[in-house]
mmCIF file of N, CA and C in Angstrom:
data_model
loop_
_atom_site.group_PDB
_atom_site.id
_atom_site.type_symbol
_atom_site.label_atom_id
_atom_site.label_comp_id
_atom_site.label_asym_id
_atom_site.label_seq_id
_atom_site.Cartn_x
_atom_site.Cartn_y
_atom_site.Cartn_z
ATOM 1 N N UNK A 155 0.843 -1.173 0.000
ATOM 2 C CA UNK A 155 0.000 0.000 0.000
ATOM 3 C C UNK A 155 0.891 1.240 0.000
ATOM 4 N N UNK A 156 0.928 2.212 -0.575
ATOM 5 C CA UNK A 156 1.614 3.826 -0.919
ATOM 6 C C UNK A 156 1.010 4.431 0.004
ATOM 7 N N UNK A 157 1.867 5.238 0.352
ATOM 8 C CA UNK A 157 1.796 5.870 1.395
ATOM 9 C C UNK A 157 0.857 7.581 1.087
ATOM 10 N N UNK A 158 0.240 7.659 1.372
ATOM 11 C CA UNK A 158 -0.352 9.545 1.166
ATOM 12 C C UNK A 158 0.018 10.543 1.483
ATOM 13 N N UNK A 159 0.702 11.659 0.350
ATOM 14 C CA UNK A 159 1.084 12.789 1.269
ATOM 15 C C UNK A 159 0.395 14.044 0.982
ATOM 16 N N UNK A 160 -0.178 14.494 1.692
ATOM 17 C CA UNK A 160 -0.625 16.172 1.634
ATOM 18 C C UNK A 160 0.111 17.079 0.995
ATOM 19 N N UNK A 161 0.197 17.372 -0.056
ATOM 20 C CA UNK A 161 0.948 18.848 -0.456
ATOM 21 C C UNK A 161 0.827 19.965 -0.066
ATOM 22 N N UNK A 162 1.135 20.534 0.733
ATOM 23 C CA UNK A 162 1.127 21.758 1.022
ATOM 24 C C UNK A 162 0.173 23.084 0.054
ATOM 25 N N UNK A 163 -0.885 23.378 0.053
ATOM 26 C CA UNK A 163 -0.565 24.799 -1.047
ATOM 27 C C UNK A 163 -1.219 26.014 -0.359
ATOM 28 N N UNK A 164 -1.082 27.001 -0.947
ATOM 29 C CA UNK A 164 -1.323 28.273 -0.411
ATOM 30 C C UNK A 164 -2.318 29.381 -1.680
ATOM 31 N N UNK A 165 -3.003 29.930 -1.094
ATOM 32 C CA UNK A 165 -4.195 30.605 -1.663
ATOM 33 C C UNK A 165 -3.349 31.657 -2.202
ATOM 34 N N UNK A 166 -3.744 32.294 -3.285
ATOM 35 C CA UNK A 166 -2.993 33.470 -4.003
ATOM 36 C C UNK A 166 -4.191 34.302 -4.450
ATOM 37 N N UNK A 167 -4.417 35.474 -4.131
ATOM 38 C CA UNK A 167 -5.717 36.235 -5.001
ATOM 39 C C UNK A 167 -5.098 37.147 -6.035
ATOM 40 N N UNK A 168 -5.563 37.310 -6.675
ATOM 41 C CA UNK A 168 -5.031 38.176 -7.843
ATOM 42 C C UNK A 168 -6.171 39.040 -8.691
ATOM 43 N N UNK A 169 -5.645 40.005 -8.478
ATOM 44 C CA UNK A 169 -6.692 41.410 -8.544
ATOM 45 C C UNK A 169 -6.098 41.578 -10.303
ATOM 46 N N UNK A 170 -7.511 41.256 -11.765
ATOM 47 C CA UNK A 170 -7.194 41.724 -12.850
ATOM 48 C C UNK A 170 -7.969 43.143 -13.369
ATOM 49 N N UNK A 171 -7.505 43.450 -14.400
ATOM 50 C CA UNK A 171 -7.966 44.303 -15.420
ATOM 51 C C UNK A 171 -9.142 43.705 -16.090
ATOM 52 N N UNK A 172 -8.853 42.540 -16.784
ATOM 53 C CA UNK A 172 -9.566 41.668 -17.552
ATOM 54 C C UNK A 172 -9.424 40.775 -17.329
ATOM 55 N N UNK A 173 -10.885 40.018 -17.647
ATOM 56 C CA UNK A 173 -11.631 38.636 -17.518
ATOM 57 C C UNK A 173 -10.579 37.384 -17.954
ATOM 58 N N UNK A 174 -10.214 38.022 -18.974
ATOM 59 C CA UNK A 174 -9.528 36.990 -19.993
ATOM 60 C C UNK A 174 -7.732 36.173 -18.948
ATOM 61 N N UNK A 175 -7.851 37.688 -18.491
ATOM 62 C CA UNK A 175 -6.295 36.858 -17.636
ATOM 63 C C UNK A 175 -7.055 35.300 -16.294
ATOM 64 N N UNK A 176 -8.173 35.622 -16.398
ATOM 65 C CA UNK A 176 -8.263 34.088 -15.635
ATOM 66 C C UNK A 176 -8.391 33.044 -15.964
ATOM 67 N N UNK A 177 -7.992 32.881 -17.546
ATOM 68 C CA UNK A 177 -7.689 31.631 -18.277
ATOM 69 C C UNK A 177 -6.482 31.056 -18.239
ATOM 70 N N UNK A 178 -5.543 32.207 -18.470
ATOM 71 C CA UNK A 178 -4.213 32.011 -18.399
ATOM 72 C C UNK A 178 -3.660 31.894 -17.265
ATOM 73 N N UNK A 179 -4.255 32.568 -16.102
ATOM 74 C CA UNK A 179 -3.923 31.986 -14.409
ATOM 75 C C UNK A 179 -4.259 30.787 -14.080
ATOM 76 N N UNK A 180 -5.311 30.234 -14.972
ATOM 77 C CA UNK A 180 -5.162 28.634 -14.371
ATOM 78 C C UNK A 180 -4.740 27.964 -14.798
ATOM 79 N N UNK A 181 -3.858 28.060 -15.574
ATOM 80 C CA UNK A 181 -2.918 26.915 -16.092
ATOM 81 C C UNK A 181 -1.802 26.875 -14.630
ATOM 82 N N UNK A 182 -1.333 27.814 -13.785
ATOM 83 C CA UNK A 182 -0.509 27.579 -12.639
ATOM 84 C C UNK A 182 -0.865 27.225 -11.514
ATOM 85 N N UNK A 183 -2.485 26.499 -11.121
ATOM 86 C CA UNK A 183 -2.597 26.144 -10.083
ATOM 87 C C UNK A 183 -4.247 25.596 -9.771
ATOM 88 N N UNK A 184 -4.915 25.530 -9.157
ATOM 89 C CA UNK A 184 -6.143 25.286 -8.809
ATOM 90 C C UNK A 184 -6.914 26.757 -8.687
ATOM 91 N N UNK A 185 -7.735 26.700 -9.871
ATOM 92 C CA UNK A 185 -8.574 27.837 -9.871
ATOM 93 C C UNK A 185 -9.718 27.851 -9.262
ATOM 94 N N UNK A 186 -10.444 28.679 -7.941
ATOM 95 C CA UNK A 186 -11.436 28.298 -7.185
ATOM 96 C C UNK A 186 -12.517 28.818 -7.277
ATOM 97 N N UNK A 187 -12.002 30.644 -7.610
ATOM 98 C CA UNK A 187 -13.318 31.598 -7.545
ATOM 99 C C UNK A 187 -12.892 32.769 -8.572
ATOM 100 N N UNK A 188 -13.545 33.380 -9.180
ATOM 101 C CA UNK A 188 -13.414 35.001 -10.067
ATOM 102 C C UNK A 188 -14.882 35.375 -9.971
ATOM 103 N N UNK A 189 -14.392 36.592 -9.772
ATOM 104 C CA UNK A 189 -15.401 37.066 -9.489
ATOM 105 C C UNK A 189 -15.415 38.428 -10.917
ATOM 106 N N UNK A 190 -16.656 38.146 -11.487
ATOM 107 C CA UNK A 190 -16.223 38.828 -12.536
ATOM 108 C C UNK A 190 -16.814 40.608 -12.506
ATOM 109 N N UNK A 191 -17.528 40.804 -11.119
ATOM 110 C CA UNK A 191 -17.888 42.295 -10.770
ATOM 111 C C UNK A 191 -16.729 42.805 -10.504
ATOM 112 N N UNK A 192 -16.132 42.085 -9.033
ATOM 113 C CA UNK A 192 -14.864 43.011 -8.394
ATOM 114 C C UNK A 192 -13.873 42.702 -9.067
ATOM 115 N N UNK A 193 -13.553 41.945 -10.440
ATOM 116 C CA UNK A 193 -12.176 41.709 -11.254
ATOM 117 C C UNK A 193 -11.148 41.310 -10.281
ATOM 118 N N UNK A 194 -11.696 40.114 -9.458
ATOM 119 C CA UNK A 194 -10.435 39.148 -8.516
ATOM 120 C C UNK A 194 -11.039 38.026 -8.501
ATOM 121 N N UNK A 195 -9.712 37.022 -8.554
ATOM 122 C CA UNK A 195 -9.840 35.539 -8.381
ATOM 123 C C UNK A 195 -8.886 34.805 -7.381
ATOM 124 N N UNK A 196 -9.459 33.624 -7.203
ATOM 125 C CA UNK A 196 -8.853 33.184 -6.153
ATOM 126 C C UNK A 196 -7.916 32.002 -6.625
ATOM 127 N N UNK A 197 -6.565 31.737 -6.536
ATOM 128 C CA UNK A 197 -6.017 30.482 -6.739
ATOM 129 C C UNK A 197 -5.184 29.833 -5.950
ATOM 130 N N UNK A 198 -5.007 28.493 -6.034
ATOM 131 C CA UNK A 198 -4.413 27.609 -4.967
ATOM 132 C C UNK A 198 -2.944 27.015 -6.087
ATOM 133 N N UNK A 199 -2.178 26.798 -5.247
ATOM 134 C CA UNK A 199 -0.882 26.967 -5.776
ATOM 135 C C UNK A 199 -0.020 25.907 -4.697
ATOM 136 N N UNK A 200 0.919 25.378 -4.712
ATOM 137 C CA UNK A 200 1.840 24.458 -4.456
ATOM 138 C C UNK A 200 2.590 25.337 -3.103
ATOM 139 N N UNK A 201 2.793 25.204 -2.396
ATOM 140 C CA UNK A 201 3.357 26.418 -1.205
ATOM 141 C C UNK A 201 4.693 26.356 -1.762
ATOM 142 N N UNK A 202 5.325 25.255 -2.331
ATOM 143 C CA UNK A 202 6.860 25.667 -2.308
ATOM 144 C C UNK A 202 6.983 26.308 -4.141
ATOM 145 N N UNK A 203 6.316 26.239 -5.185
ATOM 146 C CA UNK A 203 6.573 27.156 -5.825
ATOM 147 C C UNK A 203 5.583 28.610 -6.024
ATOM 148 N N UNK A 204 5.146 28.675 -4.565
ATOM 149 C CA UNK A 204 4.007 30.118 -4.458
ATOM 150 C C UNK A 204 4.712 31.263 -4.810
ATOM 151 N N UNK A 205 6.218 31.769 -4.219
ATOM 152 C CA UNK A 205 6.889 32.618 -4.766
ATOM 153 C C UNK A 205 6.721 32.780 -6.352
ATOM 154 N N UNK A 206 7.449 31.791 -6.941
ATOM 155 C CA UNK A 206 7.904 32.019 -8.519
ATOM 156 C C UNK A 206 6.556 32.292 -9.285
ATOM 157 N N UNK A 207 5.426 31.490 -9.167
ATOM 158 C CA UNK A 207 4.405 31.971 -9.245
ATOM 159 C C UNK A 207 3.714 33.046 -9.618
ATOM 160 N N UNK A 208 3.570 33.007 -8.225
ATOM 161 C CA UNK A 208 3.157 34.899 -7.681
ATOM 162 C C UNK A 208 4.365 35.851 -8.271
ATOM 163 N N UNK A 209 5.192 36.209 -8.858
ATOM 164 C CA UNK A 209 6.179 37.045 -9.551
ATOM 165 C C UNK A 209 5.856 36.753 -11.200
ATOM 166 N N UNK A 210 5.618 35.254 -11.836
ATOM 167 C CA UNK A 210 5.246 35.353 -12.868
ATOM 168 C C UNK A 210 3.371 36.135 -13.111
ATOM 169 N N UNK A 211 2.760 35.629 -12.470
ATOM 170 C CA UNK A 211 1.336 36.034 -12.314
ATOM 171 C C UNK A 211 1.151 37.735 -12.599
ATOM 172 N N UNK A 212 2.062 38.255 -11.288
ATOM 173 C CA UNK A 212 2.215 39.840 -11.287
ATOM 174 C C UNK A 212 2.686 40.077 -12.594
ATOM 175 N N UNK A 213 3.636 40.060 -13.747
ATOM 176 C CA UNK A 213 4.256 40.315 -14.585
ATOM 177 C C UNK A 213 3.589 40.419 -16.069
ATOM 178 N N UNK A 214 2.142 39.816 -15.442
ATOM 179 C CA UNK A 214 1.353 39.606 -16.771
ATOM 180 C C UNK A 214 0.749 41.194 -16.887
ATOM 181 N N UNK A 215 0.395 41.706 -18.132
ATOM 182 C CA UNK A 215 0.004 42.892 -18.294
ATOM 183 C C UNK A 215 -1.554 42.941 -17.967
ATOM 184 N N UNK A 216 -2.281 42.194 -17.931
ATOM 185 C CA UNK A 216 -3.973 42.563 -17.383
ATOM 186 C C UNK A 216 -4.136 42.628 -15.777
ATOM 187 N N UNK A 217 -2.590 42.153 -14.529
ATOM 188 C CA UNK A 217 -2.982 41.951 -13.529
ATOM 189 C C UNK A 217 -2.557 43.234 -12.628
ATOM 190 N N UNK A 218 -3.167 43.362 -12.051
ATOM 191 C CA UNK A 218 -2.982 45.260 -11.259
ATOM 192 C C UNK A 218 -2.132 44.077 -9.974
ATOM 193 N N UNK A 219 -2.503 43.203 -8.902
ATOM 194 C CA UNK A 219 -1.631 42.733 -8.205
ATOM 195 C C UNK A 219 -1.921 41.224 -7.576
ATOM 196 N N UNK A 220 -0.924 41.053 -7.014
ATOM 197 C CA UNK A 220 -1.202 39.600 -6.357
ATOM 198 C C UNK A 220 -1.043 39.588 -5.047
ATOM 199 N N UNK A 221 -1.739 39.263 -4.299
ATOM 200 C CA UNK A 221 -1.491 39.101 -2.914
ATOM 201 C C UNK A 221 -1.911 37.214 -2.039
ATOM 202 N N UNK A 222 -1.257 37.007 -1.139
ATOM 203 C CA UNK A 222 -1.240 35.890 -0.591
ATOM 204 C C UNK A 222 -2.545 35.921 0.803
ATOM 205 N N UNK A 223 -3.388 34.740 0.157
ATOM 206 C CA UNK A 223 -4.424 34.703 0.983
ATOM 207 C C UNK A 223 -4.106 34.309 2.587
ATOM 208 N N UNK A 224 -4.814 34.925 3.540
ATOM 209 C CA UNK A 224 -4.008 34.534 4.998
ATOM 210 C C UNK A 224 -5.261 33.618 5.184
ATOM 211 N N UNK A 225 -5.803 32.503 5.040
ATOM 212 C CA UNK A 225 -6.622 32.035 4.820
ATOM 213 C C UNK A 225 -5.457 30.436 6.105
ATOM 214 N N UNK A 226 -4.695 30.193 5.841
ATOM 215 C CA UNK A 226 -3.581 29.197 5.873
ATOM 216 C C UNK A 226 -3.200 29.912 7.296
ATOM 217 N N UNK A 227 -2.851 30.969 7.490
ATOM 218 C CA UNK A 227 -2.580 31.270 8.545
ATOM 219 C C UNK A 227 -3.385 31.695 10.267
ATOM 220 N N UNK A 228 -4.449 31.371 9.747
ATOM 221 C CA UNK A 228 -5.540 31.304 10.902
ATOM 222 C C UNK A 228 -5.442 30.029 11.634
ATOM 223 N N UNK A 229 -5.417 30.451 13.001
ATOM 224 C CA UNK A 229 -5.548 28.727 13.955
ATOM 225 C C UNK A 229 -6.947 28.362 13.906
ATOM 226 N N UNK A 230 -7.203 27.267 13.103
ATOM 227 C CA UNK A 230 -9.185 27.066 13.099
ATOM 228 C C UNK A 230 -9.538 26.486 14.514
ATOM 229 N N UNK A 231 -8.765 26.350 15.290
ATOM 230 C CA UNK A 231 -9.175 26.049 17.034
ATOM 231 C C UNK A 231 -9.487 27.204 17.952
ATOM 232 N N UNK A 232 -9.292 28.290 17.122
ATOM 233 C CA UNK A 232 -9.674 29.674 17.748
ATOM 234 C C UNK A 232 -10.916 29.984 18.413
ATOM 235 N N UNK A 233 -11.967 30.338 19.152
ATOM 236 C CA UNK A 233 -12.868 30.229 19.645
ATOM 237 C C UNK A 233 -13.282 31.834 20.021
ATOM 238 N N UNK A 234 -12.019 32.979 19.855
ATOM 239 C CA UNK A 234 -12.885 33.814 20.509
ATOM 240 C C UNK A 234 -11.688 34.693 19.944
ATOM 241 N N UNK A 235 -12.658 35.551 18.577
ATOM 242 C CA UNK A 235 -11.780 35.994 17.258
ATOM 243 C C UNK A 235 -11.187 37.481 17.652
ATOM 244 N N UNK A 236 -12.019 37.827 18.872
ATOM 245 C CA UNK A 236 -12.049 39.000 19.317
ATOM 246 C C UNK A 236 -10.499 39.166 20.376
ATOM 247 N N UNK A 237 -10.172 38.444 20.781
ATOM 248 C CA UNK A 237 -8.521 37.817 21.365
ATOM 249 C C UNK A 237 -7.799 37.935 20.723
ATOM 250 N N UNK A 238 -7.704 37.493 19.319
ATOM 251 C CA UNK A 238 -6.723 37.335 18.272
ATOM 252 C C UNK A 238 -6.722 38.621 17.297
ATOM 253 N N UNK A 239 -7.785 39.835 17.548
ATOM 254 C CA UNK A 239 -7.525 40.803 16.786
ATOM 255 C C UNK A 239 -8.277 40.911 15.606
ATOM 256 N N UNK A 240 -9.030 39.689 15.324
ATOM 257 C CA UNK A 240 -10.025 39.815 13.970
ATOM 258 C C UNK A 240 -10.621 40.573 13.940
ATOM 259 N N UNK A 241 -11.445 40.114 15.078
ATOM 260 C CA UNK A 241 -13.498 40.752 15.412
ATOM 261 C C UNK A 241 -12.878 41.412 16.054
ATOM 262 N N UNK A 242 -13.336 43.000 16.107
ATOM 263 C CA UNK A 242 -13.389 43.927 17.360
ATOM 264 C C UNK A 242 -14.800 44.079 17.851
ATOM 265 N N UNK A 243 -15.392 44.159 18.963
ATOM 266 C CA UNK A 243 -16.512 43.949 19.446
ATOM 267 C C UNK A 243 -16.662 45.731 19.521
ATOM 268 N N UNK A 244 -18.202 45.721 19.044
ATOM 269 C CA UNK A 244 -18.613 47.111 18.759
ATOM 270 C C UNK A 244 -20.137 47.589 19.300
ATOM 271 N N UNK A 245 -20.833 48.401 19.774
ATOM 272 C CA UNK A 245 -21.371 48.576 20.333
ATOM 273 C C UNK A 245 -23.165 47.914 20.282
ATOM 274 N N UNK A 246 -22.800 47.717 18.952
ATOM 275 C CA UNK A 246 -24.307 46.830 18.488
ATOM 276 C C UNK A 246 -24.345 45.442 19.035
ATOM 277 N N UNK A 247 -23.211 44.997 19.075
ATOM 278 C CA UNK A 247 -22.919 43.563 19.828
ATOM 279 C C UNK A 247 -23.700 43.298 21.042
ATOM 280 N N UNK A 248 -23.127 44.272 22.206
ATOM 281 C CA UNK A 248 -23.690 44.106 23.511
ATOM 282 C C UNK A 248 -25.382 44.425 23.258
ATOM 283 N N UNK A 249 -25.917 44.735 22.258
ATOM 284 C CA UNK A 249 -27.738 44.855 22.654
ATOM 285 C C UNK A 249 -28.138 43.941 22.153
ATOM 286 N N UNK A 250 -28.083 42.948 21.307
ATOM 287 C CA UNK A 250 -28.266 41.388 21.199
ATOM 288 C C UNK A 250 -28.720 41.203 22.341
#
């Protein structure tokens, strides 16, 4: 029996000009979401070639930028978001 390994990958969003560059972004990774109002999509990518990637991606002429989803970096055992700086608790809260 072979053994299973998890690959690592990491979320990349990438903010375009045009529609058309989200054809050519998925040829580098797992394409998840575009959103074709706000001109951003979401892609999943290999963590160890996310750099080279993300530098070719940026370089294309329809993409304004790329940024790395912190999606990966959240502890999902978290319980109280307001501790960690997410949620700030605001005054509508307490009249619930």
């Amino acid at each position: 029996m072979s053994d299973f390994t998890i690959t690592k990958r990491r979320g990349l969003i990438v903010y375009f000009r045009r529609r058309r560059v989200a054809r050519a972004v998925a040829h580098y990774g797992h394409l998840i979401y575009v959103s074709k109002h706000d001109h951003y999509l979401v892609l999943y990518v290999n963590q160890d070639d996310a750099d080279e990637i993300r530098q070719k991606i940026a370089e294309m002429k329809a993409v304004n930028k790329v940024i790395d989803s912190h999606l990966q970096d959240l502890d999902p055992t978290v319980s109280d978001l307001e501790s960690t700086g997410i949620y700030k608790k605001h005054d509508e809260d307490e009249n619930k």
